[in-house]
Short mmCIF file of C-alpha atoms in Angstrom, two decimals:
data_model
loop_
_atom_site.label_atom_id
_atom_site.label_comp_id
_atom_site.label_asym_id
_atom_site.label_seq_id
_atom_site.Cartn_x
_atom_site.Cartn_y
_atom_site.Cartn_z
CA UNK A 35 35.89 14.39 109.82
CA UNK A 36 38.81 16.43 108.49
CA UNK A 37 38.17 18.56 105.44
CA UNK A 38 41.07 20.24 103.70
CA UNK A 39 40.44 23.87 102.88
CA UNK A 40 40.46 24.49 99.16
CA UNK A 41 42.90 27.05 97.81
CA UNK A 42 41.80 28.13 94.31
CA UNK A 43 45.21 29.65 93.57
CA UNK A 44 46.90 26.34 94.32
CA UNK A 45 44.56 24.50 91.98
CA UNK A 46 45.29 27.00 89.21
CA UNK A 47 49.03 26.69 89.81
CA UNK A 48 48.82 22.92 89.45
CA UNK A 49 47.92 23.59 85.82
CA UNK A 50 50.55 26.33 85.53
CA UNK A 51 51.99 25.00 82.26
CA UNK A 52 48.57 25.20 80.64
CA UNK A 53 47.95 28.64 82.14
CA UNK A 54 51.23 30.01 80.78
CA UNK A 55 50.51 28.53 77.35
CA UNK A 56 47.05 30.13 77.27
CA UNK A 57 48.47 33.48 78.37
CA UNK A 58 50.96 33.48 75.51
CA UNK A 59 48.30 32.41 73.04
CA UNK A 60 46.49 35.62 73.95
CA UNK A 61 49.80 37.52 73.89
CA UNK A 62 50.56 36.44 70.31
CA UNK A 63 47.11 37.37 69.07
CA UNK A 64 47.19 40.74 70.84
CA UNK A 65 50.61 41.56 69.41
CA UNK A 66 49.35 40.82 65.91
CA UNK A 67 46.51 43.30 66.31
CA UNK A 68 48.79 45.88 67.93
CA UNK A 69 51.59 45.90 65.36
CA UNK A 70 49.44 45.18 62.29
CA UNK A 71 52.13 43.38 60.34
CA UNK A 72 50.44 40.68 58.29
CA UNK A 73 53.68 39.00 57.24
CA UNK A 74 54.52 38.25 60.88
CA UNK A 75 51.00 37.47 62.11
CA UNK A 76 51.29 33.70 61.68
CA UNK A 77 54.66 33.67 63.48
CA UNK A 78 53.41 35.84 66.34
CA UNK A 79 50.32 33.71 66.90
CA UNK A 80 51.91 30.26 66.54
CA UNK A 81 55.36 30.70 68.05
CA UNK A 82 54.25 32.42 71.27
CA UNK A 83 52.18 29.54 72.74
CA UNK A 84 54.54 26.88 71.36
CA UNK A 85 57.66 28.44 72.88
CA UNK A 86 55.83 29.21 76.12
CA UNK A 87 54.73 25.57 76.39
CA UNK A 88 58.26 24.25 75.83
CA UNK A 89 59.92 26.72 78.21
CA UNK A 90 57.31 26.19 80.92
CA UNK A 91 57.62 22.40 80.67
CA UNK A 92 61.41 22.52 80.79
CA UNK A 93 61.43 24.77 83.84
CA UNK A 94 58.81 22.67 85.60
CA UNK A 95 60.73 19.44 84.91
CA UNK A 96 64.02 21.02 85.98
CA UNK A 97 62.61 22.28 89.28
CA UNK A 98 60.63 19.12 90.03
CA UNK A 99 62.32 17.13 92.76
CA UNK A 100 64.47 20.05 93.86
CA UNK A 101 62.28 21.30 96.69
CA UNK A 102 65.06 22.74 98.85
CA UNK A 103 64.93 25.56 101.38
CA UNK A 104 66.78 27.90 99.03
CA UNK A 105 64.76 27.02 95.95
CA UNK A 106 62.36 29.98 96.19
CA UNK A 107 65.24 32.42 96.60
CA UNK A 108 67.14 30.92 93.66
CA UNK A 109 64.02 31.12 91.49
CA UNK A 110 63.59 34.81 92.33
CA UNK A 111 67.23 35.52 91.50
CA UNK A 112 66.92 33.69 88.17
CA UNK A 113 63.71 35.59 87.39
CA UNK A 114 65.43 38.89 88.18
CA UNK A 115 68.35 38.11 85.87
CA UNK A 116 65.97 37.05 83.11
CA UNK A 117 63.96 40.25 83.57
CA UNK A 118 67.07 42.34 82.91
CA UNK A 119 67.79 40.21 79.84
CA UNK A 120 64.18 40.68 78.73
CA UNK A 121 64.50 44.47 78.88
CA UNK A 122 67.64 44.28 76.74
CA UNK A 123 65.94 41.90 74.29
CA UNK A 124 62.86 44.12 74.00
CA UNK A 125 65.05 47.15 73.31
CA UNK A 126 67.03 45.22 70.71
CA UNK A 127 63.87 43.91 69.05
CA UNK A 128 62.32 47.38 68.97
CA UNK A 129 65.35 48.76 67.15
CA UNK A 130 65.38 45.76 64.82
CA UNK A 131 61.68 46.20 64.08
CA UNK A 132 62.16 49.88 63.23
CA UNK A 133 65.11 49.15 60.93
CA UNK A 134 63.54 46.13 59.24
CA UNK A 135 60.02 47.39 58.51
CA UNK A 136 58.30 50.35 56.92
CA UNK A 137 54.93 51.83 57.79
CA UNK A 138 52.53 52.06 54.89
CA UNK A 139 49.32 54.06 54.97
CA UNK A 140 46.53 52.71 52.82
CA UNK A 141 45.47 54.70 49.81
CA UNK A 142 42.35 55.68 51.74
CA UNK A 143 44.65 57.01 54.53
CA UNK A 144 42.55 55.19 57.13
CA UNK A 145 44.57 51.99 57.49
CA UNK A 146 48.19 51.68 58.58
CA UNK A 147 50.21 48.48 58.32
CA UNK A 148 53.84 47.46 58.68
CA UNK A 149 55.80 45.49 56.09
CA UNK A 150 59.19 43.84 56.21
CA UNK A 151 61.70 45.58 53.97
CA UNK A 152 65.28 45.01 52.86
CA UNK A 153 68.37 46.67 54.29
CA UNK A 154 69.61 50.11 53.27
CA UNK A 155 72.42 48.71 51.15
CA UNK A 156 70.14 46.29 49.30
CA UNK A 157 68.01 48.65 47.19
CA UNK A 158 67.40 47.37 43.70
CA UNK A 159 68.74 49.22 40.66
CA UNK A 160 65.26 50.49 39.80
CA UNK A 161 64.76 51.79 43.35
CA UNK A 162 68.11 53.61 43.32
CA UNK A 163 67.31 55.11 39.95
CA UNK A 164 63.89 56.28 41.15
CA UNK A 165 65.39 57.84 44.30
CA UNK A 166 67.98 59.61 42.17
CA UNK A 167 65.31 61.08 39.90
CA UNK A 168 63.11 62.07 42.86
CA UNK A 169 65.41 63.33 45.64
CA UNK A 170 62.45 64.71 47.59
CA UNK A 171 61.35 61.15 48.34
CA UNK A 172 63.20 60.08 51.46
CA UNK A 173 60.90 57.61 53.20
CA UNK A 174 60.40 54.00 52.17
CA UNK A 175 56.65 54.53 52.44
CA UNK A 176 56.76 57.18 49.69
CA UNK A 177 59.23 55.12 47.66
CA UNK A 178 56.92 52.11 47.60
CA UNK A 179 53.80 54.21 47.04
CA UNK A 180 55.10 56.50 44.31
CA UNK A 181 57.66 54.28 42.67
CA UNK A 182 56.16 50.81 42.79
CA UNK A 183 52.44 51.20 43.42
CA UNK A 184 52.18 49.53 46.82
CA UNK A 185 53.80 47.10 49.28
CA UNK A 186 52.87 44.07 47.19
CA UNK A 187 55.65 45.16 44.83
CA UNK A 188 58.28 45.74 47.50
CA UNK A 189 60.46 42.95 46.08
CA UNK A 190 61.14 45.32 43.20
CA UNK A 191 62.61 47.88 45.61
CA UNK A 192 64.87 45.53 47.60
CA UNK A 193 66.53 42.23 46.86
CA UNK A 194 64.51 39.21 47.95
CA UNK A 195 67.44 37.85 49.96
CA UNK A 196 67.63 41.05 51.98
CA UNK A 197 63.90 40.98 52.74
CA UNK A 198 64.05 37.34 53.81
CA UNK A 199 67.09 38.00 56.01
CA UNK A 200 65.28 40.79 57.84
CA UNK A 201 62.24 38.56 58.22
CA UNK A 202 64.42 35.84 59.75
CA UNK A 203 66.05 38.34 62.12
CA UNK A 204 62.63 39.53 63.27
CA UNK A 205 61.47 35.96 63.90
CA UNK A 206 64.61 35.11 65.89
CA UNK A 207 64.37 38.33 67.90
CA UNK A 208 60.72 37.65 68.65
CA UNK A 209 61.53 34.10 69.78
CA UNK A 210 64.14 35.44 72.19
CA UNK A 211 61.67 37.92 73.71
CA UNK A 212 58.97 35.26 74.08
CA UNK A 213 61.33 32.70 75.63
CA UNK A 214 62.61 35.17 78.22
CA UNK A 215 59.12 36.45 79.00
CA UNK A 216 57.73 32.92 79.27
CA UNK A 217 60.67 31.91 81.43
CA UNK A 218 60.00 34.73 83.88
CA UNK A 219 56.28 33.95 84.14
CA UNK A 220 57.00 30.23 84.54
CA UNK A 221 59.59 30.84 87.26
CA UNK A 222 57.23 33.10 89.18
CA UNK A 223 54.47 30.49 88.92
CA UNK A 224 56.87 27.82 90.17
CA UNK A 225 57.95 30.07 93.05
CA UNK A 226 54.36 30.70 94.06
CA UNK A 227 53.53 27.02 93.74
CA UNK A 228 56.46 26.05 95.96
CA UNK A 229 55.37 28.63 98.53
CA UNK A 230 51.80 27.35 98.50
CA UNK A 231 52.97 23.77 98.86
CA UNK A 232 55.48 24.42 101.61
CA UNK A 233 54.55 23.06 105.06
CA UNK A 234 54.89 26.51 106.62
CA UNK A 235 52.21 27.97 104.36
CA UNK A 236 49.82 25.07 104.05
CA UNK A 237 46.39 25.90 105.29
CA UNK A 238 45.30 24.09 108.38
CA UNK A 239 42.63 21.47 108.16
CA UNK A 240 39.19 22.47 109.32
CA UNK A 241 37.62 19.87 111.55
CA UNK A 242 33.86 19.61 111.33
CA UNK A 243 31.59 17.23 113.23
CA UNK A 244 30.03 14.38 111.28
#
């Protein structure tokens, strides 16, 4: 009786779309705890698995039925190009995050959180007047703390449109990073799955007496 040897990696790869989605669910939650930006928490946690699911499904459907000899090599090339794009996107998002948020230490000095702010040219009249009267205040943290009593009043320091625009830019930048990252992971999973399924790398059947 012929018994096919079980390959646990192959069985995991068969559910690769689910695996990628679960990985990015964890990724979104971990990023929320790492950056501590409450305004973006819902976007980080919900968009990561959703985008990962869509990208992984699209890649899987695109590759399905294209099991050619050069497929694995083409997948690796595509993953390499996407990795370079990911590095650029991460660098861009890091700069965008720095420019679009301010770090605020709690009044007990034990908690630190990030908040989305407006652009430099969108300070409100009251914020400009306060900065003029207090030239020693140069950071947005001190401006919000001393001039407006806390981040819940940040809309008094910047125009609401400017804050919302920066929030939108952060969401779009985050989506780009997640899509590229999910694309790379999905392509690598597809490459490994193709390799495991290829006739050259299939495990031989083990014949055991009945």
